[in-house]
Amino acid sequence: LLVRRRQQLRGPARLLFSLGYKNVLGRGFALVRDETGHVIREAAAVKPAMALELEFADGRVRAVATKKSRVVKGKEKTKPAARPDLQRQGRLFD
């Protein structure tokens, strides 16, 4: 009975571990805190010359905000131009 219960708890335990913030940092994210240690969730909360602490998977570094960057959105996909030789193609079963 105890062995079965232990096996039943392994799945949720693995899920909990994978969602832990340290594991998220290991996937390339960083945690940003202000000088008092409070987590900053939005760029709008950062002011120029504000002292920050960045936490990565392998440690923490101090930083100072300079100015807001402009948000770069992904490029919209454009349809490739139709090739002229395909526009004159006939029908296959005529």
CSV table of N, CA and C in Angstrom, one decimal:
chain,number,residue,atom,x,y,z
A,1,LEU,N,0.8,-1.2,0.0
A,1,LEU,CA,0.0,0.0,0.0
A,1,LEU,C,0.9,1.3,0.0
A,2,LEU,N,1.9,1.3,0.8
A,2,LEU,CA,2.8,2.4,0.9
A,2,LEU,C,3.5,2.6,-0.4
A,3,VAL,N,4.0,1.6,-1.0
A,3,VAL,CA,4.7,1.7,-2.3
A,3,VAL,C,3.8,2.3,-3.4
A,4,ARG,N,2.5,1.8,-3.4
A,4,ARG,CA,1.6,2.3,-4.4
A,4,ARG,C,1.3,3.8,-4.2
A,5,ARG,N,1.1,4.2,-2.9
A,5,ARG,CA,0.9,5.6,-2.6
A,5,ARG,C,2.1,6.5,-3.0
A,6,ARG,N,3.3,6.0,-2.8
A,6,ARG,CA,4.5,6.7,-3.2
A,6,ARG,C,4.5,6.9,-4.7
A,7,GLN,N,4.2,5.9,-5.4
A,7,GLN,CA,4.1,6.0,-6.9
A,7,GLN,C,3.1,7.0,-7.4
A,8,GLN,N,2.0,7.0,-6.7
A,8,GLN,CA,0.9,8.0,-7.0
A,8,GLN,C,1.3,9.4,-6.8
A,9,LEU,N,2.2,9.6,-5.9
A,9,LEU,CA,2.6,11.0,-5.6
A,9,LEU,C,3.8,11.5,-6.4
A,10,ARG,N,4.4,10.6,-7.1
A,10,ARG,CA,5.6,10.9,-8.0
A,10,ARG,C,5.1,11.8,-9.1
A,11,GLY,N,4.0,11.5,-9.8
A,11,GLY,CA,3.6,12.4,-10.9
A,11,GLY,C,3.3,13.8,-10.5
A,12,PRO,N,2.5,14.0,-9.5
A,12,PRO,CA,2.2,15.4,-9.0
A,12,PRO,C,3.5,16.1,-8.5
A,13,ALA,N,4.4,15.3,-7.9
A,13,ALA,CA,5.6,15.9,-7.4
A,13,ALA,C,6.5,16.4,-8.5
A,14,ARG,N,6.6,15.6,-9.6
A,14,ARG,CA,7.3,16.0,-10.8
A,14,ARG,C,6.7,17.3,-11.4
A,15,LEU,N,5.4,17.3,-11.5
A,15,LEU,CA,4.7,18.5,-12.1
A,15,LEU,C,5.0,19.7,-11.2
A,16,LEU,N,4.9,19.6,-9.9
A,16,LEU,CA,5.2,20.7,-9.0
A,16,LEU,C,6.6,21.2,-9.2
A,17,PHE,N,7.6,20.3,-9.3
A,17,PHE,CA,9.0,20.6,-9.5
A,17,PHE,C,9.2,21.4,-10.8
A,18,SER,N,8.5,20.9,-11.9
A,18,SER,CA,8.7,21.5,-13.2
A,18,SER,C,8.2,22.9,-13.2
A,19,LEU,N,7.2,23.2,-12.4
A,19,LEU,CA,6.5,24.5,-12.4
A,19,LEU,C,7.2,25.5,-11.4
A,20,GLY,N,8.1,25.0,-10.6
A,20,GLY,CA,8.8,25.9,-9.6
A,20,GLY,C,9.6,26.9,-10.3
A,21,TYR,N,9.7,28.1,-9.7
A,21,TYR,CA,10.3,29.2,-10.4
A,21,TYR,C,11.8,29.0,-10.7
A,22,LYS,N,12.5,28.2,-9.9
A,22,LYS,CA,13.9,28.0,-10.1
A,22,LYS,C,14.0,27.1,-11.4
A,23,ASN,N,13.1,26.2,-11.7
A,23,ASN,CA,13.2,25.5,-12.9
A,23,ASN,C,12.8,26.3,-14.1
A,24,VAL,N,12.0,27.3,-13.9
A,24,VAL,CA,11.6,28.2,-15.0
A,24,VAL,C,12.8,29.1,-15.3
A,25,LEU,N,13.6,29.5,-14.3
A,25,LEU,CA,14.8,30.2,-14.6
A,25,LEU,C,15.8,29.4,-15.4
A,26,GLY,N,15.8,28.1,-15.2
A,26,GLY,CA,16.7,27.2,-15.9
A,26,GLY,C,16.3,27.1,-17.4
A,27,ARG,N,15.1,27.6,-17.7
A,27,ARG,CA,14.7,27.5,-19.1
A,27,ARG,C,15.0,28.9,-19.8
A,28,GLY,N,15.7,29.8,-19.2
A,28,GLY,CA,16.1,31.0,-19.8
A,28,GLY,C,15.4,32.3,-19.4
A,29,PHE,N,14.6,32.2,-18.4
A,29,PHE,CA,13.9,33.4,-17.9
A,29,PHE,C,14.7,34.0,-16.8
A,30,ALA,N,14.3,35.2,-16.4
A,30,ALA,CA,14.9,35.9,-15.3
A,30,ALA,C,13.8,36.5,-14.4
A,31,LEU,N,14.1,36.6,-13.1
A,31,LEU,CA,13.2,37.2,-12.2
A,31,LEU,C,13.8,38.6,-11.9
A,32,VAL,N,13.0,39.7,-12.0
A,32,VAL,CA,13.4,41.0,-11.8
A,32,VAL,C,12.8,41.5,-10.4
A,33,ARG,N,13.7,42.1,-9.6
A,33,ARG,CA,13.2,42.7,-8.3
A,33,ARG,C,13.7,44.1,-8.2
A,34,ASP,N,13.0,44.9,-7.4
A,34,ASP,CA,13.4,46.3,-7.2
A,34,ASP,C,14.4,46.2,-6.0
A,35,GLU,N,14.9,47.4,-5.6
A,35,GLU,CA,15.9,47.5,-4.5
A,35,GLU,C,15.4,47.0,-3.2
A,36,THR,N,14.1,46.9,-3.0
A,36,THR,CA,13.6,46.4,-1.7
A,36,THR,C,13.3,44.9,-1.8
A,37,GLY,N,13.5,44.3,-3.0
A,37,GLY,CA,13.3,42.8,-3.1
A,37,GLY,C,11.9,42.4,-3.6
A,38,HIS,N,11.1,43.4,-3.9
A,38,HIS,CA,9.8,43.1,-4.5
A,38,HIS,C,9.9,42.8,-6.0
A,39,VAL,N,9.1,41.8,-6.4
A,39,VAL,CA,9.2,41.3,-7.8
A,39,VAL,C,8.5,42.4,-8.7
A,40,ILE,N,9.1,42.7,-9.8
A,40,ILE,CA,8.6,43.6,-10.8
A,40,ILE,C,8.0,42.7,-11.9
A,41,ARG,N,6.8,42.9,-12.2
A,41,ARG,CA,6.1,42.1,-13.2
A,41,ARG,C,5.9,42.8,-14.5
A,42,GLU,N,6.0,44.1,-14.5
A,42,GLU,CA,5.7,44.9,-15.8
A,42,GLU,C,6.8,45.9,-16.0
A,43,ALA,N,7.1,46.1,-17.3
A,43,ALA,CA,8.1,47.1,-17.7
A,43,ALA,C,7.6,48.5,-17.3
A,44,ALA,N,6.3,48.8,-17.2
A,44,ALA,CA,5.8,50.1,-16.8
A,44,ALA,C,6.2,50.5,-15.4
A,45,ALA,N,6.5,49.5,-14.6
A,45,ALA,CA,6.9,49.7,-13.2
A,45,ALA,C,8.3,50.2,-13.0
A,46,VAL,N,9.1,50.1,-14.1
A,46,VAL,CA,10.5,50.4,-14.1
A,46,VAL,C,10.7,51.8,-14.5
A,47,LYS,N,11.4,52.6,-13.7
A,47,LYS,CA,11.7,54.0,-14.0
A,47,LYS,C,13.2,54.1,-14.4
A,48,PRO,N,13.6,55.1,-15.2
A,48,PRO,CA,15.0,55.4,-15.5
A,48,PRO,C,15.8,55.6,-14.2
A,49,ALA,N,17.0,55.0,-14.1
A,49,ALA,CA,17.9,55.1,-13.0
A,49,ALA,C,17.5,54.2,-11.8
A,50,MET,N,16.5,53.4,-12.0
A,50,MET,CA,16.0,52.5,-10.9
A,50,MET,C,17.0,51.3,-10.7
A,51,ALA,N,17.3,51.1,-9.5
A,51,ALA,CA,18.2,49.9,-9.2
A,51,ALA,C,17.4,48.6,-9.2
A,52,LEU,N,17.9,47.6,-9.9
A,52,LEU,CA,17.2,46.4,-10.1
A,52,LEU,C,18.1,45.2,-9.7
A,53,GLU,N,17.5,44.1,-9.4
A,53,GLU,CA,18.3,42.9,-9.2
A,53,GLU,C,17.7,41.8,-10.1
A,54,LEU,N,18.5,41.2,-10.9
A,54,LEU,CA,18.1,40.2,-11.8
A,54,LEU,C,18.5,38.8,-11.4
A,55,GLU,N,17.6,37.9,-11.2
A,55,GLU,CA,17.9,36.5,-10.8
A,55,GLU,C,17.9,35.6,-12.0
A,56,PHE,N,19.0,34.9,-12.3
A,56,PHE,CA,19.1,33.9,-13.3
A,56,PHE,C,19.2,32.5,-12.6
A,57,ALA,N,19.2,31.5,-13.4
A,57,ALA,CA,19.3,30.2,-12.9
A,57,ALA,C,20.6,30.0,-12.1
A,58,ASP,N,21.7,30.7,-12.5
A,58,ASP,CA,23.0,30.4,-11.8
A,58,ASP,C,23.4,31.6,-10.9
A,59,GLY,N,22.5,32.5,-10.6
A,59,GLY,CA,22.9,33.6,-9.7
A,59,GLY,C,22.1,34.9,-9.9
A,60,ARG,N,22.5,35.9,-9.1
A,60,ARG,CA,21.9,37.2,-9.2
A,60,ARG,C,22.9,38.2,-9.6
A,61,VAL,N,22.4,39.3,-10.3
A,61,VAL,CA,23.3,40.4,-10.7
A,61,VAL,C,22.5,41.7,-10.4
A,62,ARG,N,23.2,42.8,-10.1
A,62,ARG,CA,22.5,44.1,-9.9
A,62,ARG,C,22.6,44.8,-11.3
A,63,ALA,N,21.6,45.6,-11.5
A,63,ALA,CA,21.5,46.4,-12.7
A,63,ALA,C,20.8,47.7,-12.5
A,64,VAL,N,21.0,48.6,-13.4
A,64,VAL,CA,20.4,49.9,-13.3
A,64,VAL,C,19.6,50.2,-14.6
A,65,ALA,N,18.3,50.5,-14.5
A,65,ALA,CA,17.6,50.8,-15.7
A,65,ALA,C,18.0,52.1,-16.3
A,66,THR,N,18.2,52.1,-17.6
A,66,THR,CA,18.6,53.4,-18.3
A,66,THR,C,17.4,54.1,-18.9
A,67,LYS,N,16.7,53.5,-19.8
A,67,LYS,CA,15.5,54.1,-20.4
A,67,LYS,C,14.7,52.9,-21.0
A,68,LYS,N,13.5,53.2,-21.2
A,68,LYS,CA,12.6,52.2,-21.7
A,68,LYS,C,12.9,51.9,-23.2
A,69,SER,N,12.9,50.6,-23.5
A,69,SER,CA,13.0,50.2,-24.9
A,69,SER,C,11.7,50.2,-25.6
A,70,ARG,N,11.7,50.4,-26.8
A,70,ARG,CA,10.5,50.3,-27.5
A,70,ARG,C,10.2,48.8,-27.7
A,71,VAL,N,8.9,48.5,-27.7
A,71,VAL,CA,8.4,47.1,-27.9
A,71,VAL,C,8.5,46.8,-29.3
A,72,VAL,N,9.2,45.7,-29.6
A,72,VAL,CA,9.4,45.2,-31.0
A,72,VAL,C,8.4,44.0,-31.1
A,73,LYS,N,7.5,44.2,-32.0
A,73,LYS,CA,6.5,43.1,-32.2
A,73,LYS,C,7.0,42.2,-33.4
A,74,GLY,N,6.6,41.0,-33.4
A,74,GLY,CA,7.0,40.1,-34.4
A,74,GLY,C,6.6,40.6,-35.8
A,75,LYS,N,7.3,40.3,-36.8
A,75,LYS,CA,7.0,40.7,-38.1
A,75,LYS,C,5.8,39.9,-38.6
A,76,GLU,N,4.9,40.6,-39.3
A,76,GLU,CA,3.7,39.9,-39.9
A,76,GLU,C,4.2,39.1,-41.1
A,77,LYS,N,3.6,38.0,-41.2
A,77,LYS,CA,4.0,37.1,-42.4
A,77,LYS,C,3.3,37.7,-43.6
A,78,THR,N,4.0,37.8,-44.6
A,78,THR,CA,3.5,38.3,-45.9
A,78,THR,C,3.4,37.1,-46.9
A,79,LYS,N,2.4,37.1,-47.7
A,79,LYS,CA,2.3,36.1,-48.7
A,79,LYS,C,3.3,36.3,-49.8
A,80,PRO,N,4.0,35.2,-50.2
A,80,PRO,CA,4.9,35.4,-51.3
A,80,PRO,C,4.2,35.7,-52.6
A,81,ALA,N,4.8,36.5,-53.4
A,81,ALA,CA,4.2,36.9,-54.7
A,81,ALA,C,4.0,35.7,-55.5
A,82,ALA,N,2.9,35.7,-56.2
A,82,ALA,CA,2.6,34.5,-57.1
A,82,ALA,C,3.6,34.6,-58.3
A,83,ARG,N,4.0,33.4,-58.6
A,83,ARG,CA,5.0,33.3,-59.8
A,83,ARG,C,4.2,33.5,-61.0
A,84,PRO,N,4.6,34.3,-62.0
A,84,PRO,CA,3.9,34.5,-63.2
A,84,PRO,C,3.6,33.2,-64.0
A,85,ASP,N,4.6,32.3,-64.0
A,85,ASP,CA,4.4,31.1,-64.8
A,85,ASP,C,3.3,30.2,-64.2
A,86,LEU,N,3.0,30.3,-63.0
A,86,LEU,CA,2.0,29.5,-62.4
A,86,LEU,C,0.6,30.0,-62.6
A,87,GLN,N,0.5,31.3,-62.8
A,87,GLN,CA,-0.8,31.9,-63.1
A,87,GLN,C,-1.4,31.5,-64.4
A,88,ARG,N,-0.6,31.1,-65.3
A,88,ARG,CA,-1.1,30.7,-66.7
A,88,ARG,C,-1.2,29.2,-66.8
A,89,GLN,N,-1.0,28.5,-65.7
A,89,GLN,CA,-1.1,27.0,-65.7
A,89,GLN,C,-2.5,26.6,-66.0
A,90,GLY,N,-2.6,25.6,-66.9
A,90,GLY,CA,-3.9,25.1,-67.3
A,90,GLY,C,-4.5,24.1,-66.3
A,91,ARG,N,-5.6,23.5,-66.6
A,91,ARG,CA,-6.3,22.6,-65.7
A,91,ARG,C,-5.8,21.2,-66.0
A,92,LEU,N,-5.7,20.4,-65.0
A,92,LEU,CA,-5.1,19.0,-65.2
A,92,LEU,C,-6.1,18.1,-65.9
A,93,PHE,N,-7.4,18.1,-65.6
A,93,PHE,CA,-8.3,17.2,-66.1
A,93,PHE,C,-9.3,17.8,-67.1
A,94,ASP,N,-8.8,18.6,-68.0
A,94,ASP,CA,-9.7,19.1,-69.1
A,94,ASP,C,-9.5,18.4,-70.4
